[in-house]
Backbone as CSV, one residue per row, in Angstrom:
resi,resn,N_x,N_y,N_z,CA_x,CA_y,CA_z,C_x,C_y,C_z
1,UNK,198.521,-40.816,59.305,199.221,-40.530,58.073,198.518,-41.262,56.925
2,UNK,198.084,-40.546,55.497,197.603,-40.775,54.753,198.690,-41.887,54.084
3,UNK,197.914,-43.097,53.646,199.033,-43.290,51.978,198.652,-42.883,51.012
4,UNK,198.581,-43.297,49.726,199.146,-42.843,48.259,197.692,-42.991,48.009
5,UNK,197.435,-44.335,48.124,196.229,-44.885,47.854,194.984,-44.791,48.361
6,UNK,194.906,-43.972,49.821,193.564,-43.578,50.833,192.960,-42.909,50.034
7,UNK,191.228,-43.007,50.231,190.634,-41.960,49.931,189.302,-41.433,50.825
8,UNK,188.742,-40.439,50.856,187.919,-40.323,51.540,186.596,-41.009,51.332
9,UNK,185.684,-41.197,52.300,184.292,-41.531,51.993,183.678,-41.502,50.948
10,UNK,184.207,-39.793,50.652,182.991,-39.290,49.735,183.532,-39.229,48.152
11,UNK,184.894,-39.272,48.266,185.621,-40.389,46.897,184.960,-41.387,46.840
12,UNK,185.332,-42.349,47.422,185.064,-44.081,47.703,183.523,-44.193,46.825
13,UNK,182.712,-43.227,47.888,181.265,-43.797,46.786,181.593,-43.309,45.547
14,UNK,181.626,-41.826,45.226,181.496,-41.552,44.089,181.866,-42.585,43.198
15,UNK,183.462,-42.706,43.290,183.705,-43.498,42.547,183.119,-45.198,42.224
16,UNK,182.196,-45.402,43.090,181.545,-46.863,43.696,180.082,-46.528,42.719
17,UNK,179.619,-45.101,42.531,178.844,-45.396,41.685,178.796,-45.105,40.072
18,UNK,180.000,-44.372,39.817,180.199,-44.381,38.706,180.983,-45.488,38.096
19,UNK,181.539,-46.538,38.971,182.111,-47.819,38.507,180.790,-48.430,37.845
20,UNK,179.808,-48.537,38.650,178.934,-49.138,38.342,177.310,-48.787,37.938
21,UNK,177.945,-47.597,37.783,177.028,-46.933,36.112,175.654,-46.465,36.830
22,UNK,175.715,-46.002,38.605,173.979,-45.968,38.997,174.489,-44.164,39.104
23,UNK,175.468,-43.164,39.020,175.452,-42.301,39.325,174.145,-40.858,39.254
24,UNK,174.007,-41.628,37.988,172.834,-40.388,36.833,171.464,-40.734,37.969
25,UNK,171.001,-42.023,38.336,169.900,-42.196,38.708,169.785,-42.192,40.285
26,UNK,171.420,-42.178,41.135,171.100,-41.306,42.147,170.694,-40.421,42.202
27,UNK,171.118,-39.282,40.862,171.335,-38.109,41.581,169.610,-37.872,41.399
28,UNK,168.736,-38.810,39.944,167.670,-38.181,40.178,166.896,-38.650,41.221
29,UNK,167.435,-39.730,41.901,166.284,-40.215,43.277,166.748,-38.919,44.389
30,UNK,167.758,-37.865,44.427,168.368,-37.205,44.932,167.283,-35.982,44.936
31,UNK,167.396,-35.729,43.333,166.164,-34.633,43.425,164.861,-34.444,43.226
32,UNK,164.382,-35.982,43.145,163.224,-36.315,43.502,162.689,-36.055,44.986
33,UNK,163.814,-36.297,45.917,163.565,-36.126,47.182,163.551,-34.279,47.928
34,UNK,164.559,-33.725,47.069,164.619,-32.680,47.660,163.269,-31.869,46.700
35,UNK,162.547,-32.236,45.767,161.597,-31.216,44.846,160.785,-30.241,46.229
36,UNK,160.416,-30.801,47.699,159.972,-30.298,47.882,160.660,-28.706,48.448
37,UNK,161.996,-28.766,48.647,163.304,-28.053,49.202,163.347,-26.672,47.926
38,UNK,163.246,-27.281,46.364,163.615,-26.983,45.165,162.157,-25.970,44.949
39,UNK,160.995,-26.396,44.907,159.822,-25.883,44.744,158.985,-25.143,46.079
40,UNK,159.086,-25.103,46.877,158.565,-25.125,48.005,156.892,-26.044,48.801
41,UNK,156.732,-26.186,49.544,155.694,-27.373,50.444,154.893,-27.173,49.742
42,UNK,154.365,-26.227,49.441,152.556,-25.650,48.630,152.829,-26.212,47.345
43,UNK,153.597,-26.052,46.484,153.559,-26.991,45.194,154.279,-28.826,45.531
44,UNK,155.043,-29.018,46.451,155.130,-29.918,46.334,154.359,-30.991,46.709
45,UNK,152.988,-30.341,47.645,151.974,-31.028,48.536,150.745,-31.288,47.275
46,UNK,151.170,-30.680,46.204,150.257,-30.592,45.216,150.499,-31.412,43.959
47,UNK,152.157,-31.596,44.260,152.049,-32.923,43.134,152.269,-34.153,43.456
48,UNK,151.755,-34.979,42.469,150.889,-36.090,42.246,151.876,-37.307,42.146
49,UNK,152.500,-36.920,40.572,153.630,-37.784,40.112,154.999,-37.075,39.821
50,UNK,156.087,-37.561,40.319,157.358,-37.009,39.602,157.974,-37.963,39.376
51,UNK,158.962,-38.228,38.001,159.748,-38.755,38.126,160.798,-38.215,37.004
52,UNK,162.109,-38.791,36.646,162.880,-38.662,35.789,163.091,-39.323,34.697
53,UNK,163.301,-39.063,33.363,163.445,-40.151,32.324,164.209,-39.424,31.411
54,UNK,165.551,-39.772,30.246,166.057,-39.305,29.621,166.293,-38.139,29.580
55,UNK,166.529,-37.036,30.464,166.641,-35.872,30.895,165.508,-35.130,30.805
56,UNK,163.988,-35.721,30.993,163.007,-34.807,31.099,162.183,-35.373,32.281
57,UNK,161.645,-33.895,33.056,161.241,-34.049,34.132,159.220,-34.381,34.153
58,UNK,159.010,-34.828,34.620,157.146,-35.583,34.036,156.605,-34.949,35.180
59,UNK,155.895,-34.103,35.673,155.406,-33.976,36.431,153.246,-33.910,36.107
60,UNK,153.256,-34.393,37.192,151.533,-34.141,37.474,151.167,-33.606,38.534
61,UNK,150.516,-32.545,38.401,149.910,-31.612,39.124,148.828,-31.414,39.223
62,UNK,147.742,-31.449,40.562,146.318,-31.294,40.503,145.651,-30.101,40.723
63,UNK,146.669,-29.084,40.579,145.974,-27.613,40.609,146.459,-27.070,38.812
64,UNK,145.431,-26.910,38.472,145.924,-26.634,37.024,146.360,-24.590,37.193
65,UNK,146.083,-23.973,38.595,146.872,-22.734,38.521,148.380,-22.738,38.762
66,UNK,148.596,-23.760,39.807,149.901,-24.266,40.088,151.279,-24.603,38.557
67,UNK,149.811,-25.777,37.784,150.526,-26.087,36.747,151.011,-24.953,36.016
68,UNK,150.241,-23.940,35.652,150.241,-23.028,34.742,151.568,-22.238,35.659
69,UNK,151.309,-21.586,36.511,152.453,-20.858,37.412,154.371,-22.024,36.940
70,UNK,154.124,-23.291,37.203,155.423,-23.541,36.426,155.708,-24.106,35.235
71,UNK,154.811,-23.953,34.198,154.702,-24.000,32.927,155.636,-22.591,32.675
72,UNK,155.259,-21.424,33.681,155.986,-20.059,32.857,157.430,-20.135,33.904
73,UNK,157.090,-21.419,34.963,158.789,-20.887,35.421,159.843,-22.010,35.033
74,UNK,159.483,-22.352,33.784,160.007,-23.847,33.174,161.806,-23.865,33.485
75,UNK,162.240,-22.689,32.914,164.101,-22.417,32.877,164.056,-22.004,34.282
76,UNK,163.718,-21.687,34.937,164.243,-21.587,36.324,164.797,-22.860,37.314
77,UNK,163.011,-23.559,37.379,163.138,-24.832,37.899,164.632,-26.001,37.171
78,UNK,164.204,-26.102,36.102,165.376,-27.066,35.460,166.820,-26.418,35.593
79,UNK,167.234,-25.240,35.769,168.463,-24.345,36.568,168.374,-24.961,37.793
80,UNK,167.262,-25.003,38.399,167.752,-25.118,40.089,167.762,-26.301,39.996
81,UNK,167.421,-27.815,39.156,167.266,-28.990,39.483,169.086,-29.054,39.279
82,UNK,169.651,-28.641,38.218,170.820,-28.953,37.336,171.618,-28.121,38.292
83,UNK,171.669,-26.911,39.101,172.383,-26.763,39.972,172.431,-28.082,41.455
84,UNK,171.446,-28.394,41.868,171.581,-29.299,43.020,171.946,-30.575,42.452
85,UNK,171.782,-30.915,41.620,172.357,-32.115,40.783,174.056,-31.662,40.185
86,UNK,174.423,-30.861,40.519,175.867,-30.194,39.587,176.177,-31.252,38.376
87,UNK,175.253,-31.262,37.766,175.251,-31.799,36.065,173.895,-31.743,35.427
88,UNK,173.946,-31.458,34.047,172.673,-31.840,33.256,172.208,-32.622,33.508
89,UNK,171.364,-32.901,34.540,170.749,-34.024,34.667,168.650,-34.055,34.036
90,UNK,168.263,-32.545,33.954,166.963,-32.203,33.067,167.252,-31.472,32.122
91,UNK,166.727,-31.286,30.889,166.360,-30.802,29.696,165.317,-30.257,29.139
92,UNK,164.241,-30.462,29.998,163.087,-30.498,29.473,161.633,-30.782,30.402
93,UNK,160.877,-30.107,30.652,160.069,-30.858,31.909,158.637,-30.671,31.228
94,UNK,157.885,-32.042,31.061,156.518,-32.390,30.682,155.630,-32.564,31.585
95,UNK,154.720,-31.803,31.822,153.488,-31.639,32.326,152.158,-32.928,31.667
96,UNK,151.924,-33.936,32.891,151.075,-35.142,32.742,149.875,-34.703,32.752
């Protein structure tokens, strides 16, 4: 029997990291990890650097056809990052 006050696991953290303000930068170590899930192996075996900063995504890429291929799929990718993240978490993604 539940009380008033139980909550589940997956309450407990949430709320454990938005007490303490790391929520935003899970979620991007979150989709840092899945880029290769998000992009598929062939581009993700191909980049270099990713990371997150003020809602823009930095990437470096060493195939400059690759680059160019998601230079034109810019609103897609940042849709699928902001769907697996279920919040704005990109705005904008810069090519290093």
């Amino acid at each position: 029997m539940r009380k008033t006050n139980d909550k589940s696991l997956k309450e407990a953290i949430e709320q454990m990291l938005n007490v303490y303000k790391i929520k935003r930068r899970y979620d991007e170590t979150h989709v840092v990890a899945a880029w290769p899930d998000l992009v598929g192996k062939s581009v993700a075996n191909r980049t270099k650097e990713l990371f997150i900063r003020d809602k823009k995504l930095f990437l470096r890429i060493e195939s400059s056809v690759i680059k160019n291929e998601l230079v034109m799929m810019r609103s897609q990718i940042i849709a699928k990052i902001n769907d697996e993240a279920k919040t704005v978490l990109v705005e904008e993604i810069v090519f290093l």
